[in-house]
Amino acid sequence: MKQRLGLAFMLAFMLTLLGASAAAAADFRTDTSITIGEGEVINDDLYLLGTTLIINGTVNGDVFAAGTTIEINGTVNGNASLAGQDITIGGTVSQSARVAANSFFLMSGSVGEDLLIIGNTISIDSGGVVGRDLILTISTLTLDGTVERRVAGVAEKVTHNGSVGAGIDISVEDLVITDGASIGGDLIYRSEKEAEIASGAEIGGEIAGEMVEEAIDIDIGFALDPIIIGIAGLITTAVYGTALLLAFPRLTVTASNQLLENPLLSIGMGIVFLIVVPIVSILVMITVIGIPLGLIALLLYGIALFSAQVFVSLTIGRLLLSFFADGNRRLIQFFGLLIGLLILFGVSFIPYVGPWAPLIVVILGFGGLMMAIGRLRHEPVRGATQPAEG
């Protein structure tokens, strides 16, 4: 039951960021694994949240999906907004696709209009077709298929083996145009080195390569001792954590309680939200209307990440002090916060362990916060332990 409530809250949070109005007939689905069967037809917008999401049927509307693995093998007669680890389109998206992914594959499928991608490794196979523009901010692009109009954006490496109808305008570190490639218009690129253009490549327009200088390293003339930096951060976090306990005692203590009661679920929630929130925020900012909403979401995301260490430190301190005193007393909570911060500060200097500590703390604390918000939403009175005066 707790997992279902958590997933429901995650879906609500994602939809809020997307600025979507929840139409009564829209199809909302949350589960670990969701498959839309080959014969299934959905005559409305489809919202999916889970781990493995597969669409083999037909959606006569837009698709919004966030998960680890996402596959569209059927037909989407609308737009697709996708955020995940590994995303594959082997079917048809009749309008535009907006994608944020670690790896993306456009197999023997098609996107009818624009394909906007933020991610790492992008591959468009020989059977893949983009009906209008391919706009990207990525690490690696392998283009074996067809882009009907233009390719534009930023990438580390682009290998073009396919067909681009109008032209390419890109900032790139490595650009390779092979013998089998064709470009209907101009090839414009900005790079630190010359592009590798095979003699057999067909380029209908001009080739304009602008060589840019390497980034200039700025030497500030001194380096601060990491211990001094750590102490300054410790003091800042202690002041911030104290203010957080005073201003939002129910939320802070409830987040700590969730870490004590459900540490494994907190880790899972933390990982999911750590990945989904920035991806969805960036997707929202792709549209001009969504820029303010996306920036606000990223600002709140940053505040939540910084607050994570407060929740984890408070939990560690309360756990240790519970052997000697009531961990729900306010004075004990303040002492617990300081003790927890000191412990985390010491852990950060342990070889092999220290570099991983911040990530673990963020995942735990972020997960505890999300669970606390979900709990307080559904149980506004009983959802948190009120701190007693001490």
mmCIF file of C-alpha atoms in Angstrom:
data_model
loop_
_atom_site.group_PDB
_atom_site.id
_atom_site.type_symbol
_atom_site.label_atom_id
_atom_site.label_comp_id
_atom_site.label_asym_id
_atom_site.label_seq_id
_atom_site.Cartn_x
_atom_site.Cartn_y
_atom_site.Cartn_z
ATOM 1 C CA MET A 1 0.000 0.000 0.000
ATOM 2 C CA LYS A 2 2.817 2.413 0.888
ATOM 3 C CA GLN A 3 4.503 1.743 -2.430
ATOM 4 C CA ARG A 4 1.276 2.476 -4.316
ATOM 5 C CA LEU A 5 0.843 5.759 -2.434
ATOM 6 C CA GLY A 6 4.431 6.678 -3.203
ATOM 7 C CA LEU A 7 4.003 5.910 -6.895
ATOM 8 C CA ALA A 8 0.758 7.864 -7.003
ATOM 9 C CA PHE A 9 2.472 10.874 -5.470
ATOM 10 C CA MET A 10 5.374 10.550 -7.911
ATOM 11 C CA LEU A 11 2.940 10.595 -10.820
ATOM 12 C CA ALA A 12 1.158 13.643 -9.429
ATOM 13 C CA PHE A 13 4.495 15.420 -9.006
ATOM 14 C CA MET A 14 5.582 14.608 -12.571
ATOM 15 C CA LEU A 15 2.290 15.784 -14.025
ATOM 16 C CA THR A 16 2.495 19.023 -12.056
ATOM 17 C CA LEU A 17 5.917 19.740 -13.517
ATOM 18 C CA LEU A 18 4.649 19.013 -16.978
ATOM 19 C CA GLY A 19 1.895 21.548 -16.446
ATOM 20 C CA ALA A 20 -0.665 18.982 -17.500
ATOM 21 C CA SER A 21 -4.321 19.493 -16.653
ATOM 22 C CA ALA A 22 -5.804 16.210 -15.559
ATOM 23 C CA ALA A 23 -8.689 15.608 -17.927
ATOM 24 C CA ALA A 24 -11.213 13.227 -16.497
ATOM 25 C CA ALA A 25 -10.889 10.747 -19.346
ATOM 26 C CA ALA A 26 -7.071 10.658 -19.501
ATOM 27 C CA ASP A 27 -5.483 7.261 -18.861
ATOM 28 C CA PHE A 28 -3.105 7.254 -15.859
ATOM 29 C CA ARG A 29 -1.109 4.102 -15.078
ATOM 30 C CA THR A 30 1.549 3.470 -12.433
ATOM 31 C CA ASP A 31 3.206 0.121 -11.797
ATOM 32 C CA THR A 32 6.596 -1.568 -11.824
ATOM 33 C CA SER A 33 5.964 -2.981 -15.302
ATOM 34 C CA ILE A 34 3.342 -1.678 -17.734
ATOM 35 C CA THR A 35 2.629 -3.091 -21.201
ATOM 36 C CA ILE A 36 0.062 -1.776 -23.664
ATOM 37 C CA GLY A 37 -0.770 -4.877 -25.712
ATOM 38 C CA GLU A 38 -0.764 -5.061 -29.508
ATOM 39 C CA GLY A 39 -4.540 -5.084 -29.797
ATOM 40 C CA GLU A 40 -5.140 -2.421 -27.163
ATOM 41 C CA VAL A 41 -6.374 1.007 -28.315
ATOM 42 C CA ILE A 42 -6.367 4.034 -25.981
ATOM 43 C CA ASN A 43 -8.458 6.915 -27.249
ATOM 44 C CA ASP A 44 -6.990 9.601 -25.034
ATOM 45 C CA ASP A 45 -3.748 10.908 -23.569
ATOM 46 C CA LEU A 46 -1.701 8.279 -21.749
ATOM 47 C CA TYR A 47 0.412 8.928 -18.629
ATOM 48 C CA LEU A 48 2.808 6.187 -17.514
ATOM 49 C CA LEU A 49 5.143 5.947 -14.519
ATOM 50 C CA GLY A 50 7.065 2.804 -13.618
ATOM 51 C CA THR A 51 10.234 0.825 -14.207
ATOM 52 C CA THR A 52 9.561 -0.920 -17.526
ATOM 53 C CA LEU A 53 7.070 0.766 -19.862
ATOM 54 C CA ILE A 54 6.177 -0.829 -23.223
ATOM 55 C CA ILE A 55 3.645 0.423 -25.762
ATOM 56 C CA ASN A 56 2.823 -2.203 -28.383
ATOM 57 C CA GLY A 57 -0.695 -0.989 -29.114
ATOM 58 C CA THR A 58 -2.209 2.289 -30.318
ATOM 59 C CA VAL A 59 -2.590 5.548 -28.407
ATOM 60 C CA ASN A 60 -4.838 8.126 -30.042
ATOM 61 C CA GLY A 61 -3.448 11.002 -28.011
ATOM 62 C CA ASP A 62 -0.256 12.213 -26.378
ATOM 63 C CA VAL A 63 2.036 10.016 -24.273
ATOM 64 C CA PHE A 64 3.860 11.164 -21.139
ATOM 65 C CA ALA A 65 6.141 8.473 -19.689
ATOM 66 C CA ALA A 66 8.873 8.353 -17.043
ATOM 67 C CA GLY A 67 10.665 5.129 -16.162
ATOM 68 C CA THR A 68 13.874 3.145 -16.417
ATOM 69 C CA THR A 69 13.165 1.370 -19.715
ATOM 70 C CA ILE A 70 10.671 2.760 -22.222
ATOM 71 C CA GLU A 71 9.733 1.171 -25.573
ATOM 72 C CA ILE A 72 7.279 2.412 -28.186
ATOM 73 C CA ASN A 73 6.728 -0.415 -30.667
ATOM 74 C CA GLY A 74 3.175 0.502 -31.598
ATOM 75 C CA THR A 75 1.583 3.770 -32.709
ATOM 76 C CA VAL A 76 1.206 7.071 -30.895
ATOM 77 C CA ASN A 77 -1.102 9.399 -32.805
ATOM 78 C CA GLY A 78 0.118 12.466 -30.961
ATOM 79 C CA ASN A 79 3.214 13.786 -29.205
ATOM 80 C CA ALA A 80 5.484 11.757 -26.914
ATOM 81 C CA SER A 81 7.310 13.188 -23.883
ATOM 82 C CA LEU A 82 9.677 10.525 -22.529
ATOM 83 C CA ALA A 83 12.132 10.537 -19.620
ATOM 84 C CA GLY A 84 14.134 7.436 -18.704
ATOM 85 C CA GLN A 85 17.368 5.486 -18.697
ATOM 86 C CA ASP A 86 16.968 3.514 -21.935
ATOM 87 C CA ILE A 87 14.367 4.588 -24.489
ATOM 88 C CA THR A 88 13.572 2.906 -27.816
ATOM 89 C CA ILE A 89 11.146 3.935 -30.539
ATOM 90 C CA GLY A 90 10.560 1.106 -32.987
ATOM 91 C CA GLY A 91 7.044 2.123 -33.901
ATOM 92 C CA THR A 92 5.437 5.417 -34.896
ATOM 93 C CA VAL A 93 5.029 8.759 -33.158
ATOM 94 C CA SER A 94 2.895 10.794 -35.541
ATOM 95 C CA GLN A 95 3.827 14.213 -34.152
ATOM 96 C CA SER A 96 6.862 15.350 -32.117
ATOM 97 C CA ALA A 97 8.924 13.461 -29.529
ATOM 98 C CA ARG A 98 10.713 15.119 -26.619
ATOM 99 C CA VAL A 99 13.192 12.763 -25.011
ATOM 100 C CA ALA A 100 15.551 12.848 -22.022
ATOM 101 C CA ALA A 101 17.515 9.606 -21.730
ATOM 102 C CA ASN A 102 20.884 8.047 -21.097
ATOM 103 C CA SER A 103 20.552 5.995 -24.283
ATOM 104 C CA PHE A 104 18.023 6.466 -27.069
ATOM 105 C CA PHE A 105 17.407 4.288 -30.136
ATOM 106 C CA LEU A 106 15.191 5.119 -33.086
ATOM 107 C CA MET A 107 15.004 1.731 -34.735
ATOM 108 C CA SER A 108 12.820 0.973 -37.766
ATOM 109 C CA GLY A 109 10.382 3.564 -36.511
ATOM 110 C CA SER A 110 9.476 7.141 -37.206
ATOM 111 C CA VAL A 111 8.798 10.474 -35.558
ATOM 112 C CA GLY A 112 6.449 12.467 -37.780
ATOM 113 C CA GLU A 113 7.617 15.935 -36.791
ATOM 114 C CA ASP A 114 10.482 17.138 -34.547
ATOM 115 C CA LEU A 115 12.692 14.990 -32.331
ATOM 116 C CA LEU A 116 14.220 16.888 -29.394
ATOM 117 C CA ILE A 117 16.775 14.959 -27.337
ATOM 118 C CA ILE A 118 18.753 15.578 -24.176
ATOM 119 C CA GLY A 119 20.926 12.591 -23.307
ATOM 120 C CA ASN A 120 24.085 10.577 -23.654
ATOM 121 C CA THR A 121 24.184 7.995 -26.450
ATOM 122 C CA ILE A 122 21.783 8.473 -29.358
ATOM 123 C CA SER A 123 21.439 6.094 -32.294
ATOM 124 C CA ILE A 124 19.129 6.408 -35.319
ATOM 125 C CA ASP A 125 19.237 3.194 -37.338
ATOM 126 C CA SER A 126 18.949 2.953 -41.114
ATOM 127 C CA GLY A 127 15.180 2.407 -40.869
ATOM 128 C CA GLY A 128 14.610 5.347 -38.522
ATOM 129 C CA VAL A 129 12.975 8.506 -39.870
ATOM 130 C CA VAL A 130 12.554 11.977 -38.343
ATOM 131 C CA GLY A 131 9.931 13.895 -40.329
ATOM 132 C CA ARG A 132 11.245 17.382 -39.585
ATOM 133 C CA ASP A 133 14.114 18.557 -37.337
ATOM 134 C CA LEU A 134 16.483 16.710 -35.017
ATOM 135 C CA ILE A 135 17.456 19.057 -32.174
ATOM 136 C CA LEU A 136 19.894 17.704 -29.615
ATOM 137 C CA THR A 137 22.121 18.270 -26.607
ATOM 138 C CA ILE A 138 23.963 14.981 -26.248
ATOM 139 C CA SER A 139 27.264 13.156 -25.961
ATOM 140 C CA THR A 140 27.281 10.806 -28.969
ATOM 141 C CA LEU A 141 25.079 10.618 -32.068
ATOM 142 C CA THR A 142 25.208 7.867 -34.681
ATOM 143 C CA LEU A 143 22.927 8.815 -37.571
ATOM 144 C CA ASP A 144 22.330 6.000 -40.046
ATOM 145 C CA GLY A 145 18.726 6.905 -40.806
ATOM 146 C CA THR A 146 16.902 9.901 -42.247
ATOM 147 C CA VAL A 147 16.226 13.393 -40.980
ATOM 148 C CA GLU A 148 13.946 15.140 -43.467
ATOM 149 C CA ARG A 149 14.964 18.696 -42.591
ATOM 150 C CA ARG A 150 17.904 19.719 -40.399
ATOM 151 C CA VAL A 151 20.109 18.608 -37.516
ATOM 152 C CA ALA A 152 21.021 21.268 -34.944
ATOM 153 C CA GLY A 153 22.423 21.383 -31.440
ATOM 154 C CA VAL A 154 25.429 20.447 -29.323
ATOM 155 C CA ALA A 155 27.290 17.118 -29.136
ATOM 156 C CA GLU A 156 30.654 15.619 -28.298
ATOM 157 C CA LYS A 157 30.783 13.259 -31.269
ATOM 158 C CA VAL A 158 28.568 12.916 -34.338
ATOM 159 C CA THR A 159 28.934 10.176 -36.946
ATOM 160 C CA HIS A 160 26.705 10.771 -39.973
ATOM 161 C CA ASN A 161 26.066 7.789 -42.242
ATOM 162 C CA GLY A 162 22.510 8.601 -43.310
ATOM 163 C CA SER A 163 20.497 11.363 -44.963
ATOM 164 C CA VAL A 164 19.753 14.913 -43.829
ATOM 165 C CA GLY A 165 17.389 16.837 -46.101
ATOM 166 C CA ALA A 166 18.058 20.506 -45.350
ATOM 167 C CA GLY A 167 21.380 20.858 -43.532
ATOM 168 C CA ILE A 168 23.443 20.477 -40.371
ATOM 169 C CA ASP A 169 24.298 23.256 -37.910
ATOM 170 C CA ILE A 170 26.077 21.901 -34.860
ATOM 171 C CA SER A 171 28.712 22.568 -32.184
ATOM 172 C CA VAL A 172 30.755 19.397 -31.820
ATOM 173 C CA GLU A 173 34.108 18.026 -30.707
ATOM 174 C CA ASP A 174 34.346 15.257 -33.317
ATOM 175 C CA LEU A 175 32.373 15.263 -36.564
ATOM 176 C CA VAL A 176 32.605 12.342 -38.983
ATOM 177 C CA ILE A 177 30.779 12.348 -42.349
ATOM 178 C CA THR A 178 31.123 8.977 -44.083
ATOM 179 C CA ASP A 179 30.963 7.927 -47.737
ATOM 180 C CA GLY A 180 27.319 6.913 -47.511
ATOM 181 C CA ALA A 181 26.132 10.204 -46.013
ATOM 182 C CA SER A 182 24.125 12.888 -47.775
ATOM 183 C CA ILE A 183 23.260 16.444 -46.751
ATOM 184 C CA GLY A 184 20.809 18.407 -48.880
ATOM 185 C CA GLY A 185 21.941 21.848 -47.690
ATOM 186 C CA ASP A 186 24.850 23.464 -45.851
ATOM 187 C CA LEU A 187 27.151 21.775 -43.352
ATOM 188 C CA ILE A 188 27.922 24.305 -40.603
ATOM 189 C CA TYR A 189 29.909 23.250 -37.579
ATOM 190 C CA ARG A 190 31.963 24.704 -34.726
ATOM 191 C CA SER A 191 34.740 22.524 -33.363
ATOM 192 C CA GLU A 192 38.277 22.439 -32.025
ATOM 193 C CA LYS A 193 39.377 20.467 -35.075
ATOM 194 C CA GLU A 194 38.500 19.855 -38.692
ATOM 195 C CA ALA A 195 35.647 17.517 -39.487
ATOM 196 C CA GLU A 196 36.410 14.186 -41.139
ATOM 197 C CA ILE A 197 34.488 14.331 -44.418
ATOM 198 C CA ALA A 198 34.784 11.344 -46.735
ATOM 199 C CA SER A 199 35.199 12.050 -50.441
ATOM 200 C CA GLY A 200 32.083 10.046 -51.296
ATOM 201 C CA ALA A 201 29.774 12.101 -49.043
ATOM 202 C CA GLU A 202 27.112 14.154 -50.865
ATOM 203 C CA ILE A 203 26.785 17.730 -49.592
ATOM 204 C CA GLY A 204 24.377 19.940 -51.514
ATOM 205 C CA GLY A 205 25.414 23.267 -49.968
ATOM 206 C CA GLU A 206 28.504 24.908 -48.530
ATOM 207 C CA ILE A 207 30.826 23.564 -45.852
ATOM 208 C CA ALA A 208 31.509 26.171 -43.171
ATOM 209 C CA GLY A 209 33.725 25.012 -40.323
ATOM 210 C CA GLU A 210 34.600 27.455 -37.544
ATOM 211 C CA MET A 211 37.595 26.460 -35.443
ATOM 212 C CA VAL A 212 37.111 27.437 -31.806
ATOM 213 C CA GLU A 213 39.838 27.656 -29.182
ATOM 214 C CA GLU A 214 40.095 25.311 -26.271
ATOM 215 C CA ALA A 215 38.612 26.463 -23.007
ATOM 216 C CA ILE A 216 41.000 28.675 -21.038
ATOM 217 C CA ASP A 217 41.786 27.453 -17.553
ATOM 218 C CA ILE A 218 41.455 30.203 -14.959
ATOM 219 C CA ASP A 219 44.017 30.017 -12.150
ATOM 220 C CA ILE A 220 42.739 31.845 -9.089
ATOM 221 C CA GLY A 221 46.232 31.768 -7.592
ATOM 222 C CA PHE A 222 45.494 29.739 -4.477
ATOM 223 C CA ALA A 223 43.743 26.615 -3.343
ATOM 224 C CA LEU A 224 41.733 26.336 -0.161
ATOM 225 C CA ASP A 225 42.499 23.490 2.193
ATOM 226 C CA PRO A 226 39.698 20.907 1.896
ATOM 227 C CA ILE A 227 39.411 20.816 5.680
ATOM 228 C CA ILE A 228 38.761 24.573 5.793
ATOM 229 C CA ILE A 229 36.163 24.219 3.042
ATOM 230 C CA GLY A 230 34.587 21.315 4.921
ATOM 231 C CA ILE A 231 34.396 23.252 8.198
ATOM 232 C CA ALA A 232 32.814 26.221 6.443
ATOM 233 C CA GLY A 233 30.276 23.883 4.843
ATOM 234 C CA LEU A 234 29.646 22.211 8.197
ATOM 235 C CA ILE A 235 28.857 25.527 9.877
ATOM 236 C CA THR A 236 26.616 26.613 6.980
ATOM 237 C CA THR A 237 24.699 23.348 7.035
ATOM 238 C CA ALA A 238 24.326 23.454 10.828
ATOM 239 C CA VAL A 239 22.803 26.936 10.664
ATOM 240 C CA TYR A 240 20.554 25.951 7.757
ATOM 241 C CA GLY A 241 19.501 22.719 9.473
ATOM 242 C CA THR A 242 18.652 24.545 12.689
ATOM 243 C CA ALA A 243 16.517 27.004 10.737
ATOM 244 C CA LEU A 244 14.829 24.118 8.941
ATOM 245 C CA LEU A 245 14.001 22.429 12.255
ATOM 246 C CA LEU A 246 12.547 25.653 13.637
ATOM 247 C CA ALA A 247 10.591 26.647 10.525
ATOM 248 C CA PHE A 248 9.367 23.225 9.365
ATOM 249 C CA PRO A 249 9.568 20.854 12.364
ATOM 250 C CA ARG A 250 6.858 18.450 11.161
ATOM 251 C CA LEU A 251 8.339 18.020 7.691
ATOM 252 C CA THR A 252 11.913 17.687 8.977
ATOM 253 C CA VAL A 253 11.088 15.170 11.703
ATOM 254 C CA THR A 254 8.754 13.193 9.436
ATOM 255 C CA ALA A 255 11.537 12.880 6.833
ATOM 256 C CA SER A 256 13.845 11.625 9.580
ATOM 257 C CA ASN A 257 11.172 9.182 10.772
ATOM 258 C CA GLN A 258 10.808 7.801 7.246
ATOM 259 C CA LEU A 259 14.547 7.150 7.082
ATOM 260 C CA LEU A 260 14.401 5.314 10.399
ATOM 261 C CA GLU A 261 11.309 3.275 9.506
ATOM 262 C CA ASN A 262 11.791 2.652 5.757
ATOM 263 C CA PRO A 263 15.468 3.053 4.794
ATOM 264 C CA LEU A 264 15.294 0.742 1.758
ATOM 265 C CA LEU A 265 12.158 2.387 0.376
ATOM 266 C CA SER A 266 13.783 5.776 0.982
ATOM 267 C CA ILE A 267 16.745 4.704 -1.150
ATOM 268 C CA GLY A 268 14.446 3.582 -3.960
ATOM 269 C CA MET A 269 12.387 6.770 -3.867
ATOM 270 C CA GLY A 270 15.533 8.872 -3.711
ATOM 271 C CA ILE A 271 17.041 7.246 -6.798
ATOM 272 C CA VAL A 272 13.837 7.623 -8.819
ATOM 273 C CA PHE A 273 13.273 11.265 -7.919
ATOM 274 C CA LEU A 274 16.955 12.106 -8.307
ATOM 275 C CA ILE A 275 16.715 11.020 -11.951
ATOM 276 C CA VAL A 276 13.143 11.957 -12.871
ATOM 277 C CA VAL A 277 12.851 15.514 -11.499
ATOM 278 C CA PRO A 278 15.716 17.153 -13.459
ATOM 279 C CA ILE A 279 14.822 15.263 -16.631
ATOM 280 C CA VAL A 280 11.184 16.320 -16.490
ATOM 281 C CA SER A 281 12.185 19.896 -15.586
ATOM 282 C CA ILE A 282 14.434 20.106 -18.641
ATOM 283 C CA LEU A 283 11.721 18.634 -20.835
ATOM 284 C CA VAL A 284 9.308 21.280 -19.565
ATOM 285 C CA MET A 285 11.783 24.038 -20.443
ATOM 286 C CA ILE A 286 11.950 22.867 -24.055
ATOM 287 C CA THR A 287 8.655 24.700 -24.532
ATOM 288 C CA VAL A 288 8.808 28.464 -24.003
ATOM 289 C CA ILE A 289 5.665 28.451 -21.848
ATOM 290 C CA GLY A 290 7.205 25.872 -19.527
ATOM 291 C CA ILE A 291 10.507 27.698 -18.886
ATOM 292 C CA PRO A 292 9.383 29.461 -15.653
ATOM 293 C CA LEU A 293 7.842 26.239 -14.302
ATOM 294 C CA GLY A 294 10.974 24.249 -15.167
ATOM 295 C CA LEU A 295 13.284 26.809 -13.531
ATOM 296 C CA ILE A 296 11.173 26.845 -10.377
ATOM 297 C CA ALA A 297 11.236 23.030 -10.290
ATOM 298 C CA LEU A 298 15.040 22.989 -10.654
ATOM 299 C CA LEU A 299 15.368 25.609 -7.895
ATOM 300 C CA LEU A 300 13.226 23.537 -5.533
ATOM 301 C CA TYR A 301 15.205 20.466 -6.605
ATOM 302 C CA GLY A 302 18.462 22.160 -5.586
ATOM 303 C CA ILE A 303 17.036 23.194 -2.217
ATOM 304 C CA ALA A 304 15.817 19.634 -1.633
ATOM 305 C CA LEU A 305 19.254 18.191 -2.465
ATOM 306 C CA PHE A 306 20.966 20.554 -0.035
ATOM 307 C CA SER A 307 18.378 19.742 2.628
ATOM 308 C CA ALA A 308 19.027 16.006 2.231
ATOM 309 C CA GLN A 309 22.119 16.128 4.441
ATOM 310 C CA VAL A 310 20.071 17.746 7.186
ATOM 311 C CA PHE A 311 17.560 14.880 7.231
ATOM 312 C CA VAL A 312 20.286 12.215 7.207
ATOM 313 C CA SER A 313 22.356 13.988 9.901
ATOM 314 C CA LEU A 314 19.280 14.382 12.104
ATOM 315 C CA THR A 315 18.467 10.702 11.664
ATOM 316 C CA ILE A 316 21.979 9.563 12.581
ATOM 317 C CA GLY A 317 22.063 11.808 15.648
ATOM 318 C CA ARG A 318 18.598 10.794 16.839
ATOM 319 C CA LEU A 319 19.480 7.135 16.411
ATOM 320 C CA LEU A 320 22.601 7.484 18.559
ATOM 321 C CA LEU A 321 20.992 9.669 21.205
ATOM 322 C CA SER A 322 17.913 7.421 21.459
ATOM 323 C CA PHE A 323 19.945 5.153 23.738
ATOM 324 C CA PHE A 324 20.182 8.001 26.272
ATOM 325 C CA ALA A 325 17.185 10.271 25.753
ATOM 326 C CA ASP A 326 13.870 10.767 23.964
ATOM 327 C CA GLY A 327 14.689 11.484 20.311
ATOM 328 C CA ASN A 328 11.424 13.435 19.905
ATOM 329 C CA ARG A 329 12.463 16.234 22.271
ATOM 330 C CA ARG A 330 13.408 19.398 20.414
ATOM 331 C CA LEU A 331 16.683 19.979 22.268
ATOM 332 C CA ILE A 332 17.748 16.394 21.568
ATOM 333 C CA GLN A 333 16.931 16.906 17.899
ATOM 334 C CA PHE A 334 19.234 19.935 17.699
ATOM 335 C CA PHE A 335 22.042 18.027 19.391
ATOM 336 C CA GLY A 336 21.364 15.057 17.130
ATOM 337 C CA LEU A 337 21.627 17.242 14.047
ATOM 338 C CA LEU A 338 25.038 18.540 15.134
ATOM 339 C CA ILE A 339 26.299 15.063 16.023
ATOM 340 C CA GLY A 340 25.118 13.671 12.688
ATOM 341 C CA LEU A 341 26.779 16.512 10.767
ATOM 342 C CA LEU A 342 30.065 15.900 12.586
ATOM 343 C CA ILE A 343 29.890 12.175 11.787
ATOM 344 C CA LEU A 344 29.246 12.837 8.084
ATOM 345 C CA PHE A 345 32.076 15.382 8.089
ATOM 346 C CA GLY A 346 34.447 12.743 9.439
ATOM 347 C CA VAL A 347 33.226 10.100 7.000
ATOM 348 C CA SER A 348 33.977 12.416 4.064
ATOM 349 C CA PHE A 349 37.714 12.065 4.782
ATOM 350 C CA ILE A 350 37.771 8.251 4.848
ATOM 351 C CA PRO A 351 39.554 6.861 1.754
ATOM 352 C CA TYR A 352 37.354 5.047 -0.767
ATOM 353 C CA VAL A 353 34.250 5.720 1.353
ATOM 354 C CA GLY A 354 34.342 9.517 1.524
ATOM 355 C CA PRO A 355 33.861 10.241 -2.197
ATOM 356 C CA TRP A 356 30.672 8.131 -2.247
ATOM 357 C CA ALA A 357 29.210 9.531 0.967
ATOM 358 C CA PRO A 358 27.599 12.676 -0.552
ATOM 359 C CA LEU A 359 25.762 10.625 -3.180
ATOM 360 C CA ILE A 360 24.471 8.158 -0.594
ATOM 361 C CA VAL A 361 23.395 11.005 1.689
ATOM 362 C CA VAL A 362 21.555 12.790 -1.134
ATOM 363 C CA ILE A 363 19.725 9.608 -2.188
ATOM 364 C CA LEU A 364 18.682 8.773 1.380
ATOM 365 C CA GLY A 365 17.722 12.300 2.367
ATOM 366 C CA PHE A 366 15.919 13.071 -0.882
ATOM 367 C CA GLY A 367 13.957 9.833 -0.628
ATOM 368 C CA GLY A 368 13.039 10.549 2.985
ATOM 369 C CA LEU A 369 11.839 14.024 2.022
ATOM 370 C CA MET A 370 9.654 12.748 -0.816
ATOM 371 C CA MET A 371 8.140 10.093 1.432
ATOM 372 C CA ALA A 372 7.516 12.698 4.139
ATOM 373 C CA ILE A 373 5.721 14.991 1.688
ATOM 374 C CA GLY A 374 3.568 12.105 0.507
ATOM 375 C CA ARG A 375 2.774 11.088 4.078
ATOM 376 C CA LEU A 376 1.881 14.600 5.196
ATOM 377 C CA ARG A 377 -0.357 15.074 2.169
ATOM 378 C CA HIS A 378 -2.427 12.029 3.049
ATOM 379 C CA GLU A 379 -2.182 12.286 6.847
ATOM 380 C CA PRO A 380 -1.947 16.004 7.632
ATOM 381 C CA VAL A 381 -2.572 15.475 11.318
ATOM 382 C CA ARG A 382 -1.022 12.136 12.168
ATOM 383 C CA GLY A 383 1.708 12.062 9.510
ATOM 384 C CA ALA A 384 4.491 13.503 11.666
ATOM 385 C CA THR A 385 5.688 13.335 15.236
ATOM 386 C CA GLN A 386 5.398 16.749 16.762
ATOM 387 C CA PRO A 387 8.587 17.713 18.556
ATOM 388 C CA ALA A 388 8.109 18.284 22.230
ATOM 389 C CA GLU A 389 9.470 21.273 24.037
ATOM 390 C CA GLY A 390 12.693 20.616 25.838
#
